[in-house]
XYZ file of N, CA and C in Angstrom:
669
model
N 38.262 8.787 31.059
C 37.668 8.810 29.702
C 38.562 8.634 28.616
N 39.714 9.271 28.625
C 40.730 9.272 27.545
C 41.099 7.760 27.320
N 41.134 7.106 28.319
C 41.618 5.640 28.314
C 40.532 4.833 27.836
N 39.309 5.203 28.002
C 38.043 4.390 27.605
C 37.899 4.467 25.989
N 38.273 5.686 25.409
C 38.170 5.815 24.036
C 38.845 4.830 23.013
N 40.189 4.734 23.359
C 41.034 3.756 22.701
C 40.441 2.420 22.783
N 39.923 2.063 23.926
C 39.463 0.727 24.239
C 38.238 0.510 23.295
N 37.310 1.429 23.200
C 36.093 1.468 22.440
C 36.406 1.153 21.009
N 37.412 1.953 20.454
C 37.856 1.890 19.062
C 38.534 0.513 18.692
N 39.247 -0.060 19.793
C 39.576 -1.512 19.562
C 38.513 -2.438 19.370
N 37.466 -2.229 20.109
C 36.393 -3.141 20.187
C 35.763 -3.047 18.694
N 35.523 -1.750 18.330
C 34.878 -1.508 16.835
C 35.696 -2.179 15.885
N 36.944 -2.121 15.945
C 37.804 -2.774 14.909
C 37.812 -4.113 14.922
N 37.749 -4.730 16.137
C 37.763 -6.312 16.272
C 36.324 -6.714 15.734
N 35.229 -5.986 16.040
C 33.985 -6.455 15.331
C 33.866 -6.439 13.972
N 34.643 -5.386 13.468
C 34.658 -5.170 12.044
C 35.484 -6.433 11.370
N 36.654 -6.702 11.905
C 37.350 -7.831 11.454
C 36.712 -9.199 11.643
N 35.971 -9.330 12.626
C 35.115 -10.505 12.701
C 34.046 -10.696 11.694
N 33.451 -9.625 11.321
C 32.425 -9.412 10.408
C 33.046 -9.695 9.046
N 34.309 -9.363 8.671
C 34.928 -9.602 7.300
C 35.262 -11.031 7.224
N 35.803 -11.527 8.389
C 36.123 -12.906 8.448
C 34.827 -13.911 8.317
N 33.828 -13.549 8.872
C 32.560 -14.225 8.590
C 32.079 -14.241 7.242
N 32.206 -13.113 6.684
C 31.861 -12.841 5.177
C 32.626 -13.776 4.275
N 33.926 -13.796 4.525
C 34.844 -14.531 3.795
C 34.437 -16.100 3.634
N 34.018 -16.523 4.827
C 33.641 -17.884 4.894
C 32.362 -18.251 4.206
N 31.457 -17.295 4.112
C 30.027 -17.444 3.556
C 30.097 -17.174 2.214
N 29.481 -18.018 1.436
C 29.291 -17.996 -0.094
C 28.307 -16.801 -0.265
N 28.617 -15.878 -1.041
C 27.772 -14.795 -1.456
C 26.398 -15.404 -2.097
N 25.427 -14.511 -1.884
C 24.218 -14.897 -2.624
C 24.250 -14.392 -4.022
N 24.007 -15.311 -4.961
C 24.249 -14.953 -6.393
C 22.728 -14.449 -6.788
N 22.724 -13.265 -7.264
C 21.475 -12.497 -7.515
C 21.472 -12.116 -9.084
N 20.419 -12.623 -9.771
C 20.182 -12.177 -11.187
C 18.990 -11.259 -11.297
N 19.471 -9.938 -11.537
C 18.421 -8.934 -11.524
C 18.333 -8.492 -12.973
N 17.061 -8.722 -13.551
C 16.774 -8.401 -15.034
C 16.474 -6.912 -15.263
N 16.739 -6.462 -16.269
C 16.116 -5.067 -16.611
C 14.635 -5.185 -16.879
N 14.037 -4.014 -16.824
C 12.465 -4.017 -16.975
C 12.070 -4.549 -18.309
N 11.154 -5.625 -18.060
C 10.600 -6.209 -19.331
C 9.360 -5.541 -19.696
N 9.215 -4.976 -20.953
C 8.058 -4.189 -21.314
C 7.259 -5.195 -22.234
N 6.088 -5.647 -21.731
C 5.068 -6.640 -22.444
C 4.347 -5.658 -23.545
N 3.631 -6.487 -24.367
C 2.896 -5.609 -25.307
C 1.945 -4.692 -24.622
N 2.197 -3.422 -25.054
C 1.483 -2.344 -24.326
C 1.087 -1.298 -25.486
N 0.053 -0.632 -25.481
C -0.343 0.510 -26.216
C 0.902 1.536 -26.332
N 1.326 1.962 -25.202
C 2.537 2.784 -25.112
C 3.798 2.179 -24.360
N 4.805 2.679 -24.583
C 5.904 2.286 -23.915
C 6.546 3.381 -23.042
N 7.017 3.062 -21.728
C 7.497 4.210 -21.008
C 8.904 4.742 -21.578
N 9.232 5.916 -21.134
C 10.353 6.511 -21.676
C 11.518 5.955 -20.916
N 12.836 6.197 -21.286
C 14.167 5.861 -20.763
C 14.108 6.115 -19.259
N 13.655 7.461 -19.058
C 13.813 8.158 -17.797
C 12.887 7.320 -16.754
N 11.787 6.826 -17.247
C 10.785 6.081 -16.331
C 11.403 4.675 -16.131
N 11.800 3.936 -17.107
C 12.581 2.731 -16.870
C 13.649 2.705 -15.985
N 14.491 3.801 -16.159
C 15.593 3.877 -15.184
C 15.194 3.990 -13.705
N 14.206 4.813 -13.545
C 13.685 5.021 -12.313
C 13.122 3.770 -11.659
N 12.365 2.978 -12.354
C 11.740 1.795 -11.879
C 12.828 0.651 -11.610
N 13.829 0.564 -12.477
C 14.917 -0.263 -12.158
C 15.812 0.156 -10.995
N 15.818 1.571 -10.902
C 16.578 2.133 -9.788
C 15.857 1.659 -8.299
N 14.482 1.603 -8.367
C 13.844 1.179 -7.157
C 14.163 -0.284 -6.918
N 14.302 -1.052 -8.003
C 14.758 -2.481 -7.730
C 16.198 -2.530 -7.025
N 17.118 -1.595 -7.818
C 18.508 -1.590 -7.331
C 18.482 -1.206 -5.711
N 17.741 -0.220 -5.275
C 17.834 0.174 -3.935
C 17.263 -0.800 -2.993
N 16.366 -1.667 -3.427
C 15.718 -2.705 -2.588
C 16.752 -3.797 -2.320
N 17.658 -4.031 -3.390
C 18.594 -5.260 -3.331
C 19.923 -4.699 -2.866
N 20.095 -3.412 -2.628
C 21.378 -2.836 -2.270
C 21.838 -3.454 -0.934
N 23.119 -3.666 -1.004
C 23.666 -4.128 0.446
C 24.966 -3.139 0.650
N 24.832 -2.334 1.671
C 25.946 -1.355 2.043
C 27.230 -2.141 2.268
N 28.363 -1.635 1.814
C 29.562 -2.248 2.205
C 29.700 -3.682 1.640
N 28.898 -3.916 0.589
C 29.073 -5.183 -0.049
C 30.418 -5.590 -0.735
N 31.144 -4.572 -1.003
C 32.543 -4.780 -1.623
C 33.437 -5.291 -0.498
N 33.124 -5.209 0.822
C 33.919 -5.628 1.971
C 33.360 -6.906 2.436
N 31.906 -6.925 2.677
C 31.249 -7.913 3.179
C 31.092 -9.106 2.278
N 30.913 -8.919 1.042
C 30.636 -10.014 -0.077
C 29.560 -10.748 0.401
N 28.421 -10.029 0.632
C 27.051 -10.812 1.089
C 26.432 -11.253 -0.241
N 26.554 -10.309 -1.270
C 25.860 -10.638 -2.627
C 26.754 -10.495 -3.731
N 26.461 -11.341 -4.648
C 27.211 -11.277 -5.807
C 26.217 -11.061 -6.931
N 26.206 -9.699 -7.537
C 25.298 -9.386 -8.642
C 25.789 -9.846 -9.989
N 25.078 -10.826 -10.645
C 25.422 -11.423 -11.872
C 25.322 -10.270 -12.979
N 26.355 -10.289 -13.870
C 26.429 -9.251 -14.965
C 25.062 -9.538 -15.861
N 24.645 -8.215 -16.227
C 23.365 -8.257 -16.995
C 23.434 -8.998 -18.257
N 24.685 -8.950 -19.005
C 24.938 -9.609 -20.063
C 24.653 -11.132 -19.904
N 25.143 -11.548 -18.925
C 25.034 -13.140 -18.512
C 23.637 -13.439 -18.283
N 22.840 -12.620 -17.688
C 21.430 -12.791 -17.428
C 20.660 -12.883 -18.716
N 20.897 -12.017 -19.641
C 20.294 -11.786 -20.888
C 20.722 -13.053 -21.819
N 21.980 -13.432 -21.723
C 22.294 -14.645 -22.534
C 21.575 -15.926 -22.028
N 21.496 -16.034 -20.633
C 20.712 -17.153 -20.019
C 19.212 -17.227 -20.474
N 18.668 -15.978 -20.566
C 17.328 -15.755 -21.028
C 17.147 -16.417 -22.482
N 18.141 -16.019 -23.312
C 18.036 -16.352 -24.836
C 18.136 -17.786 -24.771
N 19.038 -18.475 -23.876
C 19.318 -19.761 -23.932
C 18.094 -20.677 -23.464
N 17.405 -20.095 -22.505
C 16.104 -20.775 -21.896
C 15.146 -20.713 -22.976
N 14.990 -19.565 -23.721
C 13.964 -19.556 -24.971
C 14.271 -20.446 -25.999
N 15.655 -20.559 -26.261
C 16.016 -21.452 -27.197
C 15.665 -22.974 -27.045
N 15.883 -23.184 -25.709
C 15.766 -24.657 -25.295
C 14.266 -25.108 -25.183
N 13.338 -24.172 -24.745
C 11.943 -24.416 -24.350
C 10.889 -23.538 -25.010
N 11.405 -22.600 -25.861
C 10.463 -21.752 -26.425
C 9.815 -20.764 -25.449
N 8.956 -19.978 -26.024
C 8.302 -18.955 -24.959
C 7.720 -19.601 -23.917
N 8.070 -19.133 -22.643
C 7.391 -19.658 -21.386
C 6.878 -18.592 -20.509
N 6.082 -19.045 -19.654
C 5.591 -18.067 -18.713
C 6.557 -17.509 -17.740
N 6.530 -16.206 -17.275
C 7.537 -15.872 -16.430
C 8.008 -16.596 -15.212
N 7.164 -17.267 -14.669
C 7.445 -18.092 -13.539
C 8.486 -19.151 -13.834
N 8.071 -19.813 -15.041
C 8.947 -20.842 -15.557
C 10.183 -20.331 -16.117
N 10.232 -19.306 -16.705
C 11.486 -18.586 -17.108
C 12.409 -18.184 -15.974
N 11.840 -17.689 -14.859
C 12.587 -17.394 -13.827
C 13.458 -18.564 -13.100
N 12.771 -19.775 -13.276
C 13.569 -20.868 -12.555
C 14.436 -21.479 -13.655
N 14.179 -21.303 -14.973
C 14.987 -21.798 -15.941
C 16.299 -21.043 -15.993
N 16.264 -19.732 -15.839
C 17.434 -19.004 -15.961
C 18.351 -19.079 -14.686
N 17.619 -19.390 -13.589
C 18.386 -19.557 -12.240
C 19.250 -20.734 -12.554
N 18.646 -21.834 -13.097
C 19.638 -22.976 -13.379
C 20.764 -22.821 -14.200
N 20.431 -22.017 -15.095
C 21.594 -21.740 -16.155
C 22.584 -20.885 -15.497
N 22.099 -20.051 -14.697
C 23.197 -18.931 -14.006
C 23.726 -19.394 -12.801
N 23.156 -20.471 -12.247
C 23.487 -20.908 -10.802
C 23.109 -19.834 -9.831
N 21.889 -19.330 -10.178
C 21.609 -18.052 -9.399
C 20.735 -18.426 -8.071
N 21.019 -17.785 -6.879
C 20.284 -18.094 -5.808
C 18.861 -17.323 -5.861
N 18.868 -16.328 -6.553
C 17.830 -15.242 -6.652
C 17.759 -14.768 -7.996
N 16.459 -14.779 -8.497
C 16.138 -14.060 -9.779
C 15.090 -13.158 -9.663
N 15.204 -11.856 -10.207
C 14.264 -10.825 -9.954
C 13.927 -10.265 -11.387
N 12.714 -10.322 -11.750
C 12.151 -9.946 -13.088
C 11.043 -9.023 -12.948
N 11.339 -7.541 -13.080
C 10.293 -6.607 -13.201
C 9.698 -6.363 -14.534
N 8.333 -6.225 -14.462
C 7.595 -6.283 -15.829
C 6.625 -5.128 -15.757
N 6.483 -4.471 -17.047
C 5.402 -3.614 -17.190
C 4.441 -4.282 -18.238
N 3.210 -4.437 -17.793
C 2.158 -5.148 -18.736
C 1.509 -4.109 -19.490
N 1.102 -2.828 -18.862
C 0.482 -1.806 -19.525
C 0.936 -0.419 -19.138
N 0.974 0.521 -19.986
C 1.353 1.677 -19.662
C 0.734 2.706 -20.563
N -0.204 3.389 -20.179
C -1.125 4.310 -20.934
C -1.223 5.734 -20.383
N -1.134 6.813 -21.014
C -1.414 8.185 -20.772
C -1.930 8.883 -21.956
N -2.986 9.560 -21.783
C -3.484 10.520 -22.818
C -4.311 11.603 -22.221
N -4.591 12.594 -22.893
C -5.417 13.801 -22.330
C -6.548 13.976 -23.358
N -7.765 14.506 -22.855
C -8.855 15.033 -23.547
C -9.290 16.242 -23.041
N -10.049 17.010 -23.721
C -10.663 18.325 -23.393
C -11.878 18.005 -22.682
N -12.140 18.655 -21.642
C -13.462 18.406 -20.855
C -14.574 19.193 -21.421
N -15.825 18.675 -21.365
C -16.962 19.284 -21.838
C -17.611 20.201 -20.839
N -17.126 20.320 -19.659
C -17.632 21.249 -18.540
C -16.892 22.476 -18.575
N -17.693 23.478 -18.373
C -17.236 24.827 -18.644
C -16.199 25.160 -17.505
N -16.197 24.572 -16.381
C -15.303 24.870 -15.230
C -14.032 23.852 -15.246
N -13.866 23.053 -16.266
C -12.769 22.229 -16.238
C -11.971 22.343 -17.517
N -10.813 22.013 -17.679
C -9.831 22.155 -18.796
C -9.494 20.912 -19.396
N -8.193 20.525 -19.100
C -7.833 19.280 -19.709
C -7.905 18.017 -18.646
N -8.466 16.941 -19.241
C -8.571 15.733 -18.298
C -7.404 14.588 -18.614
N -6.945 14.226 -17.798
C -5.765 13.141 -17.917
C -6.199 11.912 -17.576
N -5.886 10.971 -18.489
C -6.301 9.555 -18.449
C -5.056 8.715 -18.316
N -4.802 7.992 -17.257
C -3.508 7.210 -17.139
C -3.809 5.839 -16.503
N -2.958 4.882 -16.901
C -3.339 3.507 -16.538
C -1.917 2.798 -16.600
N -1.582 2.213 -15.536
C -0.258 1.212 -15.645
C -0.549 -0.002 -14.737
N 0.048 -1.043 -15.321
C -0.114 -2.314 -14.759
C 1.330 -3.078 -14.709
N 1.910 -3.244 -13.491
C 3.350 -3.753 -13.210
C 3.229 -5.161 -12.689
N 4.277 -5.832 -12.783
C 4.368 -7.150 -12.258
C 5.824 -7.523 -11.765
N 6.002 -8.179 -10.785
C 7.171 -8.532 -10.124
C 7.361 -9.988 -9.887
N 8.282 -10.682 -10.511
C 8.558 -12.151 -10.535
C 9.748 -12.436 -9.662
N 9.777 -13.122 -8.680
C 10.934 -13.307 -7.844
C 11.089 -15.011 -7.591
N 12.266 -15.531 -8.041
C 12.509 -16.898 -7.875
C 13.596 -17.094 -6.800
N 13.360 -17.964 -5.725
C 14.338 -18.111 -4.649
C 14.715 -19.679 -4.653
N 15.915 -19.894 -4.993
C 16.362 -21.174 -5.170
C 16.320 -22.001 -3.828
N 16.496 -21.325 -2.689
C 16.585 -21.857 -1.332
C 15.174 -22.495 -0.895
N 14.199 -22.068 -1.525
C 12.779 -22.560 -1.135
C 12.252 -23.029 -2.370
N 12.833 -22.978 -3.464
C 12.338 -23.613 -4.927
C 10.849 -22.937 -5.007
N 10.710 -21.661 -4.772
C 9.422 -21.006 -5.013
C 9.616 -19.792 -5.882
N 8.448 -19.555 -6.587
C 8.367 -18.427 -7.454
C 7.265 -17.501 -6.962
N 7.496 -16.325 -6.609
C 6.539 -15.248 -6.197
C 6.238 -14.310 -7.309
N 4.948 -14.263 -7.656
C 4.523 -13.516 -8.838
C 3.277 -12.566 -8.369
N 3.625 -11.211 -8.422
C 2.752 -10.273 -7.760
C 2.498 -9.153 -8.931
N 1.276 -8.674 -8.918
C 0.957 -7.623 -9.762
C 0.257 -6.366 -9.187
N 0.411 -5.329 -9.571
C -0.065 -3.889 -9.054
C -0.411 -3.108 -10.209
N -1.583 -2.445 -10.052
C -2.014 -1.504 -11.065
C -2.457 -0.208 -10.365
N -2.552 0.780 -11.264
C -2.873 2.140 -10.827
C -3.678 2.933 -12.073
N -4.689 3.579 -11.644
C -5.301 4.531 -12.778
C -5.630 5.911 -12.418
N -5.921 6.665 -13.287
C -6.036 8.080 -12.925
C -7.075 8.651 -14.023
N -8.141 9.415 -13.750
C -9.006 9.928 -14.718
C -9.602 11.180 -14.129
N -9.053 12.210 -14.303
C -9.401 13.387 -13.579
C -8.721 14.688 -14.167
N -8.814 15.961 -13.576
C -8.058 17.101 -14.066
C -6.619 16.761 -14.114
N -5.988 17.350 -15.095
C -4.560 17.167 -15.214
C -3.755 17.445 -13.813
N -2.886 16.377 -13.354
C -1.974 16.556 -12.143
C -0.932 15.764 -12.506
N 0.229 16.240 -11.900
C 1.410 15.419 -11.976
C 1.383 14.232 -11.220
N 0.574 14.119 -10.248
C 0.484 12.888 -9.575
C -0.555 11.885 -10.300
N -0.942 12.262 -11.328
C -1.843 11.298 -12.165
C -1.253 10.992 -13.348
N 0.087 11.323 -13.492
C 0.806 10.852 -14.792
C 1.132 9.413 -14.644
N 1.386 8.659 -15.754
C 1.711 7.331 -15.769
C 3.029 6.989 -15.097
N 3.970 7.956 -15.276
C 5.267 7.757 -14.738
C 4.996 7.752 -13.174
N 4.239 8.728 -12.515
C 4.059 8.812 -11.064
C 3.357 7.575 -10.678
N 2.259 7.129 -11.309
C 1.426 5.914 -10.982
C 2.523 4.527 -11.034
N 3.338 4.573 -12.087
C 4.198 3.366 -12.135
C 5.216 3.286 -11.021
N 5.671 4.534 -10.624
C 6.631 4.427 -9.416
C 5.765 3.983 -8.098
N 4.524 4.374 -8.013
C 3.750 4.030 -6.807
C 3.370 2.464 -6.864
N 3.125 2.141 -8.114
C 2.967 0.527 -8.263
C 4.252 -0.344 -8.031
N 5.355 0.192 -8.381
C 6.594 -0.590 -8.157
C 6.902 -0.475 -6.594
N 6.647 0.542 -5.916
C 6.948 0.535 -4.489
C 5.999 -0.393 -3.913
N 4.770 -0.568 -4.316
C 3.789 -1.482 -3.677
C 4.268 -2.923 -3.991
N 4.855 -3.181 -5.176
C 5.174 -4.600 -5.441
C 6.306 -4.949 -4.685
N 7.355 -4.072 -4.453
C 8.665 -4.372 -3.719
C 8.173 -4.715 -2.197
N 7.184 -3.964 -1.787
C 6.637 -4.115 -0.228
C 5.962 -5.609 -0.273
N 4.937 -5.737 -1.291
C 4.288 -7.042 -1.352
C 5.089 -8.273 -1.389
N 6.107 -8.396 -2.006
C 7.014 -9.486 -2.155
C 8.090 -9.608 -1.146
N 8.301 -8.357 -0.402
C 9.299 -8.186 0.700
C 10.602 -8.529 0.009
N 10.968 -7.824 -1.027
C 12.119 -8.002 -1.869
C 13.302 -7.931 -0.997
N 13.512 -6.768 -0.017
C 14.659 -6.721 0.882
C 14.832 -8.029 1.777
N 13.726 -8.539 2.077
C 13.785 -9.840 2.922
C 14.405 -10.866 2.249
N 14.553 -11.079 1.024
C 15.297 -12.091 0.221
C 16.804 -11.855 0.457
N 17.249 -10.670 0.870
C 18.726 -10.436 1.087
C 19.046 -10.476 2.543
N 18.163 -10.014 3.322
C 18.397 -9.690 4.838
C 17.750 -10.799 5.754
N 16.647 -11.429 5.328
C 16.149 -12.435 6.200
C 16.318 -13.737 5.943
N 17.606 -14.070 5.542
C 17.853 -15.438 5.230
C 19.311 -15.751 5.618
N 19.545 -15.851 6.938
C 20.759 -16.101 7.766
C 21.265 -17.545 7.190
N 22.502 -17.398 6.894
C 23.183 -18.697 6.429
C 22.524 -19.652 5.384
N 21.744 -18.972 4.606
C 21.006 -19.710 3.597
C 22.087 -20.345 2.521
N 23.205 -19.575 2.293
C 24.035 -20.271 1.364
C 24.869 -21.530 1.877
N 24.588 -21.809 3.227
C 25.442 -22.976 3.839
C 24.422 -24.047 4.063
N 23.190 -23.996 3.633
C 22.159 -25.014 3.742
C 22.498 -26.028 2.694
N 22.572 -27.336 3.107
C 22.817 -28.273 2.141
C 21.716 -28.562 0.982
N 22.269 -28.873 -0.196
C 21.367 -28.753 -1.441
C 20.006 -29.377 -1.165
N 19.999 -30.536 -0.465
C 18.864 -31.561 -0.300
C 17.884 -30.867 0.554
N 18.377 -30.056 1.485
C 17.408 -29.445 2.488
C 16.997 -28.026 2.200
N 17.351 -27.597 1.060
C 17.055 -26.029 0.609
C 15.475 -26.018 0.459
N 14.870 -26.925 -0.065
C 13.383 -26.687 -0.094
C 12.632 -26.677 1.075
N 13.084 -27.084 2.255
C 12.444 -27.001 3.583
C 12.566 -25.429 4.126
N 13.463 -24.721 3.590
C 13.678 -23.278 4.324
C 12.472 -22.513 4.263
N 12.121 -21.636 5.033
C 10.978 -20.808 5.132
C 11.383 -19.543 4.161
N 10.319 -19.228 3.348
C 10.533 -18.040 2.436
C 10.820 -16.787 3.103
N 11.562 -15.972 2.422
C 12.013 -14.625 3.106
C 10.847 -13.766 3.545
N 10.755 -13.381 4.772
C 9.790 -12.443 5.146
C 8.538 -13.311 5.849
N 8.686 -14.663 5.788
C 7.520 -15.393 6.296
C 7.797 -15.695 7.780
N 6.906 -15.648 8.733
C 7.097 -15.835 10.186
C 7.491 -17.311 10.314
N 8.686 -17.424 11.201
C 9.236 -18.619 11.325
C 8.390 -19.518 12.025
N 7.678 -19.090 13.233
C 6.910 -19.787 13.993
C 5.564 -20.515 13.176
N 4.975 -19.561 12.318
C 3.898 -20.002 11.561
C 4.338 -21.035 10.439
N 5.488 -21.000 10.031
C 6.028 -21.982 9.145
C 5.994 -23.296 9.636
N 6.331 -23.406 11.026
C 6.653 -24.673 11.546
C 5.321 -25.388 11.867
N 4.337 -24.763 11.801
C 3.025 -25.430 12.185
C 2.602 -26.237 11.042
């Protein structure tokens, strides 16, 4: 048993070295993750809410040991914002789908992620019923736009939540927004853009558009 332990340790170290070597040969996936875009809304979420929603995106795109594996290169936020301004200067105000592709070209990004709040409303009223007190009215509408250069496709999904009942912490706009963002991350399979794309960076540019979108069944895509 004592002789087996050093042998197993050596195998683990060898596997780790092979992984690092493979990562060094592969070009990292260039990801442009935008801060939360707040569209015209009656109310705006507080900083705590926007930080939490952006944190959900962070966790979905997180790669453990990325400093060693170099699987992903997260582009600086200031560069992403500068590319956004350039795209607007070149083409004026555009729909988010067009903007996502435009900034990808300027940043040479493989993946562009744009989270959006379209509506964020919360207020209370007093109930007219003798057995009820404060009534909470909340409504949120979120959107997640993702452009994948490997497939040259833009995915644009929306999710909304509303609450109209006795006051409850699970009915607040912040709580509903977190639920909606969780839904969107699952709808677009955001993690799949990182983990379900083996050797995407090594695909010749002319063949990139034939790749299967992240999370899509390979067999179904061939039909």
